[in-house]
Amino acid sequence: MPAISAKPVTASPLAARGRARLSVDQAINDFLAQQRIAVCGVSREGVGKHGANMIYSRLKERGYEVFAVNPVPFSIDGDVCYPALSAIPDGVDAVVIARPKARTSAVVAECWHLGITRVWMHDSFGEGSLTDEAHTACKEAGMDCIAGACPLM
């Protein structure tokens, strides 16, 4: 992992994928073709008060198996909110990051360590989660990163 890794790493576990980088449209289509998607940053404040909650609810309505992630345990719409990506049973295929920018790099590092290759950094309203550092880290690690916009658009 590039500079944001929590521990020293000699090679990316994703480097062996050996495929060309996707265009933005291809990355979006590939991301939305996944079934198990985590949304990092879901809040206890409820739907309508936080972008991550709206994303979580909309993905769930559209038939995705969606997992809420927030370090503080609670439930949303009767579903468990997991404290970390690593706590989700059987993992996920893709992650939407809708947390404050100061925490984006930590989520990207966790994705990398878990072998999650699809990341969407939400950046539609509010502060957003997109940072140049985290976006560069994703690219250098061979992850498919959608930098900005919103999965609901």
CSV table of N, CA and C in Angstrom, one decimal, residues 8-128:
chain,number,residue,atom,x,y,z
A,8,PRO,N,4.0,-1.5,7.3
A,8,PRO,CA,4.8,-1.6,6.1
A,8,PRO,C,4.4,-2.8,5.3
A,9,VAL,N,4.4,-2.6,4.0
A,9,VAL,CA,4.0,-3.7,3.1
A,9,VAL,C,5.0,-3.6,1.9
A,10,THR,N,5.4,-4.8,1.5
A,10,THR,CA,6.4,-4.9,0.4
A,10,THR,C,5.7,-5.0,-1.0
A,11,ALA,N,4.5,-5.6,-1.1
A,11,ALA,CA,3.8,-5.6,-2.4
A,11,ALA,C,2.3,-5.6,-2.1
A,12,SER,N,1.6,-5.1,-3.1
A,12,SER,CA,0.2,-5.1,-3.0
A,12,SER,C,-0.4,-6.5,-3.2
A,13,PRO,N,-1.4,-6.9,-2.3
A,13,PRO,CA,-2.0,-8.2,-2.6
A,13,PRO,C,-2.9,-8.1,-3.8
A,14,LEU,N,-3.1,-6.9,-4.3
A,14,LEU,CA,-4.0,-6.7,-5.5
A,14,LEU,C,-3.2,-6.7,-6.8
A,15,ALA,N,-1.8,-6.6,-6.7
A,15,ALA,CA,-1.0,-6.4,-7.9
A,15,ALA,C,-1.1,-7.6,-8.8
A,16,ALA,N,-1.5,-8.7,-8.3
A,16,ALA,CA,-1.5,-9.9,-9.2
A,16,ALA,C,-2.8,-10.0,-10.1
A,17,ARG,N,-3.6,-9.0,-9.9
A,17,ARG,CA,-4.9,-9.0,-10.7
A,17,ARG,C,-4.5,-8.9,-12.2
A,18,GLY,N,-3.5,-8.2,-12.5
A,18,GLY,CA,-2.9,-8.1,-13.9
A,18,GLY,C,-3.9,-7.7,-15.0
A,19,ARG,N,-4.7,-6.7,-14.7
A,19,ARG,CA,-5.6,-6.2,-15.7
A,19,ARG,C,-5.5,-4.7,-15.9
A,20,ALA,N,-5.9,-4.2,-17.0
A,20,ALA,CA,-5.8,-2.8,-17.3
A,20,ALA,C,-6.8,-2.0,-16.4
A,21,ARG,N,-6.4,-0.8,-16.1
A,21,ARG,CA,-7.2,0.1,-15.3
A,21,ARG,C,-8.5,0.4,-16.0
A,22,LEU,N,-9.6,0.5,-15.3
A,22,LEU,CA,-10.9,0.7,-15.9
A,22,LEU,C,-11.1,2.2,-16.1
A,23,SER,N,-11.9,2.6,-17.1
A,23,SER,CA,-12.3,3.9,-17.3
A,23,SER,C,-13.3,4.2,-16.2
A,24,VAL,N,-13.7,5.5,-16.0
A,24,VAL,CA,-14.6,5.9,-14.9
A,24,VAL,C,-16.0,5.2,-15.1
A,25,ASP,N,-16.5,5.2,-16.4
A,25,ASP,CA,-17.8,4.6,-16.7
A,25,ASP,C,-17.7,3.1,-16.4
A,26,GLN,N,-16.6,2.4,-16.8
A,26,GLN,CA,-16.4,1.0,-16.5
A,26,GLN,C,-16.3,0.7,-15.0
A,27,ALA,N,-15.6,1.6,-14.3
A,27,ALA,CA,-15.5,1.4,-12.9
A,27,ALA,C,-16.9,1.5,-12.2
A,28,ILE,N,-17.7,2.5,-12.6
A,28,ILE,CA,-19.0,2.7,-12.0
A,28,ILE,C,-19.9,1.4,-12.3
A,29,ASN,N,-19.9,1.0,-13.6
A,29,ASN,CA,-20.7,-0.2,-13.9
A,29,ASN,C,-20.2,-1.4,-13.2
A,30,ASP,N,-18.9,-1.6,-13.1
A,30,ASP,CA,-18.4,-2.7,-12.3
A,30,ASP,C,-18.8,-2.6,-10.8
A,31,PHE,N,-18.6,-1.5,-10.3
A,31,PHE,CA,-19.0,-1.3,-8.8
A,31,PHE,C,-20.5,-1.6,-8.6
A,32,LEU,N,-21.3,-1.1,-9.5
A,32,LEU,CA,-22.8,-1.3,-9.3
A,32,LEU,C,-23.2,-2.7,-9.7
A,33,ALA,N,-22.3,-3.5,-10.3
A,33,ALA,CA,-22.6,-4.9,-10.6
A,33,ALA,C,-22.4,-5.8,-9.5
A,34,GLN,N,-21.8,-5.3,-8.4
A,34,GLN,CA,-21.5,-6.1,-7.2
A,34,GLN,C,-22.8,-6.2,-6.4
A,35,GLN,N,-22.8,-7.3,-5.6
A,35,GLN,CA,-24.0,-7.5,-4.8
A,35,GLN,C,-23.8,-7.1,-3.3
A,36,ARG,N,-22.6,-7.3,-2.8
A,36,ARG,CA,-22.3,-7.1,-1.4
A,36,ARG,C,-21.5,-5.8,-1.2
A,37,ILE,N,-22.2,-4.7,-0.8
A,37,ILE,CA,-21.6,-3.4,-0.7
A,37,ILE,C,-21.7,-2.8,0.7
A,38,ALA,N,-20.5,-2.4,1.2
A,38,ALA,CA,-20.5,-1.7,2.5
A,38,ALA,C,-20.6,-0.2,2.3
A,39,VAL,N,-21.2,0.5,3.3
A,39,VAL,CA,-21.3,1.9,3.3
A,39,VAL,C,-20.7,2.4,4.6
A,40,CYS,N,-19.5,3.0,4.5
A,40,CYS,CA,-18.8,3.4,5.7
A,40,CYS,C,-19.2,4.9,6.0
A,41,GLY,N,-19.6,5.1,7.2
A,41,GLY,CA,-20.0,6.4,7.6
A,41,GLY,C,-21.5,6.5,7.9
A,42,VAL,N,-22.2,5.4,7.9
A,42,VAL,CA,-23.6,5.5,8.3
A,42,VAL,C,-23.7,6.0,9.7
A,43,SER,N,-24.8,6.9,9.9
A,43,SER,CA,-24.9,7.6,11.2
A,43,SER,C,-26.2,7.2,11.9
A,44,ARG,N,-26.1,7.3,13.2
A,44,ARG,CA,-27.3,7.1,14.1
A,44,ARG,C,-28.4,8.1,13.8
A,45,GLU,N,-28.0,9.2,13.2
A,45,GLU,CA,-28.9,10.3,13.0
A,45,GLU,C,-30.1,10.0,12.1
A,46,GLY,N,-30.0,9.0,11.3
A,46,GLY,CA,-31.1,8.5,10.5
A,46,GLY,C,-31.1,9.0,9.0
A,47,VAL,N,-31.9,8.4,8.2
A,47,VAL,CA,-32.0,8.7,6.8
A,47,VAL,C,-32.5,10.2,6.7
A,48,GLY,N,-31.9,10.9,5.7
A,48,GLY,CA,-32.3,12.2,5.4
A,48,GLY,C,-31.4,13.2,6.1
A,49,LYS,N,-30.7,12.8,7.1
A,49,LYS,CA,-29.8,13.7,7.9
A,49,LYS,C,-28.4,13.5,7.6
A,50,HIS,N,-28.1,12.4,6.9
A,50,HIS,CA,-26.7,12.1,6.6
A,50,HIS,C,-26.6,11.4,5.2
A,51,GLY,N,-25.7,11.8,4.4
A,51,GLY,CA,-25.6,11.2,3.0
A,51,GLY,C,-25.3,9.7,3.0
A,52,ALA,N,-24.5,9.2,4.0
A,52,ALA,CA,-24.3,7.8,4.0
A,52,ALA,C,-25.5,7.0,4.2
A,53,ASN,N,-26.4,7.5,5.1
A,53,ASN,CA,-27.7,6.8,5.4
A,53,ASN,C,-28.5,6.8,4.1
A,54,MET,N,-28.6,7.8,3.4
A,54,MET,CA,-29.4,7.8,2.1
A,54,MET,C,-28.8,6.8,1.1
A,55,ILE,N,-27.5,6.8,1.0
A,55,ILE,CA,-26.9,5.8,0.1
A,55,ILE,C,-27.2,4.4,0.6
A,56,TYR,N,-27.0,4.1,1.9
A,56,TYR,CA,-27.3,2.8,2.4
A,56,TYR,C,-28.8,2.4,2.1
A,57,SER,N,-29.7,3.3,2.4
A,57,SER,CA,-31.1,2.9,2.2
A,57,SER,C,-31.5,2.7,0.7
A,58,ARG,N,-30.9,3.6,-0.1
A,58,ARG,CA,-31.2,3.5,-1.6
A,58,ARG,C,-30.6,2.2,-2.2
A,59,LEU,N,-29.4,1.8,-1.8
A,59,LEU,CA,-28.8,0.6,-2.3
A,59,LEU,C,-29.6,-0.6,-1.8
A,60,LYS,N,-30.1,-0.6,-0.5
A,60,LYS,CA,-30.9,-1.6,0.0
A,60,LYS,C,-32.2,-1.8,-0.7
A,61,GLU,N,-32.9,-0.6,-1.0
A,61,GLU,CA,-34.1,-0.6,-1.8
A,61,GLU,C,-33.9,-1.2,-3.2
A,62,ARG,N,-32.7,-1.0,-3.8
A,62,ARG,CA,-32.5,-1.5,-5.1
A,62,ARG,C,-32.0,-3.0,-5.1
A,63,GLY,N,-32.1,-3.6,-4.0
A,63,GLY,CA,-31.8,-5.1,-3.9
A,63,GLY,C,-30.4,-5.5,-3.6
A,64,TYR,N,-29.5,-4.6,-3.3
A,64,TYR,CA,-28.2,-4.9,-2.9
A,64,TYR,C,-28.1,-5.5,-1.5
A,65,GLU,N,-27.2,-6.3,-1.2
A,65,GLU,CA,-26.9,-6.8,0.1
A,65,GLU,C,-25.9,-5.7,0.7
A,66,VAL,N,-26.4,-4.9,1.5
A,66,VAL,CA,-25.7,-3.7,1.9
A,66,VAL,C,-25.4,-3.8,3.4
A,67,PHE,N,-24.2,-3.3,3.8
A,67,PHE,CA,-23.7,-3.4,5.2
A,67,PHE,C,-23.3,-2.0,5.7
A,68,ALA,N,-23.9,-1.6,6.8
A,68,ALA,CA,-23.6,-0.3,7.4
A,68,ALA,C,-22.3,-0.4,8.2
A,69,VAL,N,-21.4,0.6,8.1
A,69,VAL,CA,-20.2,0.5,8.9
A,69,VAL,C,-20.0,1.9,9.6
A,70,ASN,N,-19.8,1.7,11.0
A,70,ASN,CA,-19.6,2.9,11.8
A,70,ASN,C,-18.9,2.3,13.1
A,71,PRO,N,-17.8,3.0,13.6
A,71,PRO,CA,-17.1,2.5,14.7
A,71,PRO,C,-18.0,2.4,16.0
A,72,VAL,N,-19.1,3.1,16.1
A,72,VAL,CA,-19.9,3.1,17.2
A,72,VAL,C,-21.1,2.1,16.9
A,73,PRO,N,-21.2,1.0,17.7
A,73,PRO,CA,-22.3,0.0,17.4
A,73,PRO,C,-23.7,0.6,17.6
A,74,PHE,N,-24.5,0.3,16.6
A,74,PHE,CA,-26.0,0.6,16.7
A,74,PHE,C,-26.6,-0.2,15.5
A,75,SER,N,-27.9,0.0,15.3
A,75,SER,CA,-28.6,-0.6,14.2
A,75,SER,C,-29.3,0.4,13.4
A,76,ILE,N,-29.4,0.1,12.1
A,76,ILE,CA,-30.1,1.0,11.2
A,76,ILE,C,-31.2,0.2,10.4
A,77,ASP,N,-32.4,0.7,10.4
A,77,ASP,CA,-33.5,-0.1,9.8
A,77,ASP,C,-33.5,-1.5,10.2
A,78,GLY,N,-33.2,-1.8,11.5
A,78,GLY,CA,-33.2,-3.1,12.0
A,78,GLY,C,-32.0,-4.0,11.7
A,79,ASP,N,-31.0,-3.4,10.9
A,79,ASP,CA,-29.8,-4.1,10.5
A,79,ASP,C,-28.6,-3.7,11.5
A,80,VAL,N,-27.7,-4.7,11.6
A,80,VAL,CA,-26.5,-4.4,12.4
A,80,VAL,C,-25.6,-3.4,11.7
A,81,CYS,N,-25.1,-2.5,12.5
A,81,CYS,CA,-24.0,-1.6,11.9
A,81,CYS,C,-22.7,-2.1,12.4
A,82,TYR,N,-21.8,-2.5,11.5
A,82,TYR,CA,-20.6,-3.1,11.9
A,82,TYR,C,-19.5,-2.1,12.2
A,83,PRO,N,-18.6,-2.4,13.2
A,83,PRO,CA,-17.6,-1.4,13.6
A,83,PRO,C,-16.5,-1.2,12.7
A,84,ALA,N,-16.3,-2.2,11.8
A,84,ALA,CA,-15.2,-2.1,10.8
A,84,ALA,C,-15.5,-3.0,9.6
A,85,LEU,N,-14.9,-2.8,8.5
A,85,LEU,CA,-15.1,-3.7,7.3
A,85,LEU,C,-14.7,-5.1,7.7
A,86,SER,N,-13.7,-5.3,8.5
A,86,SER,CA,-13.2,-6.6,8.8
A,86,SER,C,-14.2,-7.4,9.7
A,87,ALA,N,-15.2,-6.7,10.2
A,87,ALA,CA,-16.2,-7.4,11.1
A,87,ALA,C,-17.4,-7.9,10.3
A,88,ILE,N,-17.5,-7.6,9.0
A,88,ILE,CA,-18.6,-8.1,8.2
A,88,ILE,C,-18.4,-9.5,7.8
A,89,PRO,N,-19.3,-10.4,8.2
A,89,PRO,CA,-19.2,-11.8,7.8
A,89,PRO,C,-19.1,-12.0,6.3
A,90,ASP,N,-18.1,-12.8,5.9
A,90,ASP,CA,-17.9,-13.1,4.5
A,90,ASP,C,-17.5,-12.0,3.6
A,91,GLY,N,-17.2,-10.8,4.2
A,91,GLY,CA,-16.6,-9.7,3.5
A,91,GLY,C,-17.6,-9.0,2.5
A,92,VAL,N,-17.1,-8.1,1.8
A,92,VAL,CA,-17.9,-7.4,0.8
A,92,VAL,C,-17.1,-7.3,-0.5
A,93,ASP,N,-17.8,-6.9,-1.6
A,93,ASP,CA,-17.2,-6.8,-2.9
A,93,ASP,C,-16.8,-5.3,-3.2
A,94,ALA,N,-17.4,-4.4,-2.5
A,94,ALA,CA,-17.2,-3.0,-2.8
A,94,ALA,C,-17.5,-2.1,-1.6
A,95,VAL,N,-17.0,-0.9,-1.6
A,95,VAL,CA,-17.1,0.0,-0.4
A,95,VAL,C,-17.4,1.4,-0.9
A,96,VAL,N,-18.5,2.0,-0.3
A,96,VAL,CA,-18.7,3.4,-0.5
A,96,VAL,C,-18.2,4.1,0.8
A,97,ILE,N,-17.3,5.1,0.6
A,97,ILE,CA,-16.8,5.8,1.7
A,97,ILE,C,-17.5,7.1,1.8
A,98,ALA,N,-18.3,7.3,2.9
A,98,ALA,CA,-19.0,8.5,3.1
A,98,ALA,C,-18.7,9.0,4.5
A,99,ARG,N,-17.5,9.1,4.8
A,99,ARG,CA,-17.0,9.5,6.1
A,99,ARG,C,-16.2,10.9,5.9
A,100,PRO,N,-16.0,11.6,7.0
A,100,PRO,CA,-15.2,12.8,6.9
A,100,PRO,C,-13.8,12.5,6.2
A,101,LYS,N,-13.3,13.5,5.5
A,101,LYS,CA,-12.1,13.3,4.8
A,101,LYS,C,-10.9,12.8,5.6
A,102,ALA,N,-10.9,13.2,6.9
A,102,ALA,CA,-9.8,12.9,7.8
A,102,ALA,C,-9.8,11.4,8.0
A,103,ARG,N,-10.8,10.7,7.7
A,103,ARG,CA,-10.9,9.2,8.0
A,103,ARG,C,-10.8,8.4,6.7
A,104,THR,N,-10.8,9.0,5.5
A,104,THR,CA,-10.8,8.3,4.3
A,104,THR,C,-9.6,7.4,4.1
A,105,SER,N,-8.4,7.9,4.4
A,105,SER,CA,-7.2,7.1,4.2
A,105,SER,C,-7.3,5.8,5.0
A,106,ALA,N,-7.8,5.9,6.2
A,106,ALA,CA,-7.9,4.7,7.1
A,106,ALA,C,-8.8,3.7,6.5
A,107,VAL,N,-9.9,4.1,5.9
A,107,VAL,CA,-10.8,3.2,5.2
A,107,VAL,C,-10.2,2.5,4.0
A,108,VAL,N,-9.5,3.3,3.2
A,108,VAL,CA,-8.8,2.8,2.0
A,108,VAL,C,-7.8,1.8,2.5
A,109,ALA,N,-7.0,2.1,3.5
A,109,ALA,CA,-6.0,1.1,4.0
A,109,ALA,C,-6.7,-0.2,4.5
A,110,GLU,N,-7.8,-0.1,5.1
A,110,GLU,CA,-8.5,-1.3,5.5
A,110,GLU,C,-9.0,-2.1,4.3
A,111,CYS,N,-9.5,-1.4,3.3
A,111,CYS,CA,-10.0,-2.1,2.1
A,111,CYS,C,-8.8,-2.8,1.5
A,112,TRP,N,-7.7,-2.2,1.4
A,112,TRP,CA,-6.5,-2.8,0.8
A,112,TRP,C,-6.0,-4.0,1.6
A,113,HIS,N,-6.0,-3.9,2.9
A,113,HIS,CA,-5.6,-5.1,3.7
A,113,HIS,C,-6.6,-6.2,3.6
A,114,LEU,N,-7.8,-6.0,3.3
A,114,LEU,CA,-8.8,-7.0,3.2
A,114,LEU,C,-9.0,-7.5,1.7
A,115,GLY,N,-8.3,-6.9,0.8
A,115,GLY,CA,-8.3,-7.3,-0.6
A,115,GLY,C,-9.6,-6.8,-1.3
A,116,ILE,N,-10.2,-5.7,-0.8
A,116,ILE,CA,-11.4,-5.1,-1.4
A,116,ILE,C,-10.8,-4.2,-2.5
A,117,THR,N,-11.3,-4.4,-3.8
A,117,THR,CA,-10.7,-3.7,-4.9
A,117,THR,C,-11.5,-2.6,-5.5
A,118,ARG,N,-12.7,-2.5,-5.0
A,118,ARG,CA,-13.6,-1.4,-5.5
A,118,ARG,C,-14.0,-0.4,-4.4
A,119,VAL,N,-13.7,0.8,-4.6
A,119,VAL,CA,-13.9,1.9,-3.7
A,119,VAL,C,-14.6,3.1,-4.4
A,120,TRP,N,-15.6,3.6,-3.7
A,120,TRP,CA,-16.2,4.8,-4.2
A,120,TRP,C,-16.1,5.9,-3.1
A,121,MET,N,-15.4,6.9,-3.4
A,121,MET,CA,-15.3,8.0,-2.4
A,121,MET,C,-16.4,9.1,-2.7
A,122,HIS,N,-17.4,9.1,-1.8
A,122,HIS,CA,-18.5,9.9,-2.0
A,122,HIS,C,-18.1,11.4,-1.9
A,123,ASP,N,-18.6,12.2,-2.8
A,123,ASP,CA,-18.2,13.6,-2.8
A,123,ASP,C,-19.3,14.5,-3.4
A,124,SER,N,-20.6,14.2,-3.0
A,124,SER,CA,-21.6,14.9,-3.7
A,124,SER,C,-22.2,16.1,-2.9
A,125,PHE,N,-22.3,16.0,-1.6
A,125,PHE,CA,-22.8,17.1,-0.8
A,125,PHE,C,-22.1,17.0,0.5
A,126,GLY,N,-22.1,18.1,1.2
A,126,GLY,CA,-21.4,18.2,2.5
A,126,GLY,C,-19.9,18.2,2.2
A,127,GLU,N,-19.1,17.8,3.2
A,127,GLU,CA,-17.7,17.8,3.1
A,127,GLU,C,-17.2,16.8,2.1
A,128,GLY,N,-17.9,15.7,2.0
A,128,GLY,CA,-17.4,14.6,1.1
A,128,GLY,C,-16.3,13.8,1.7
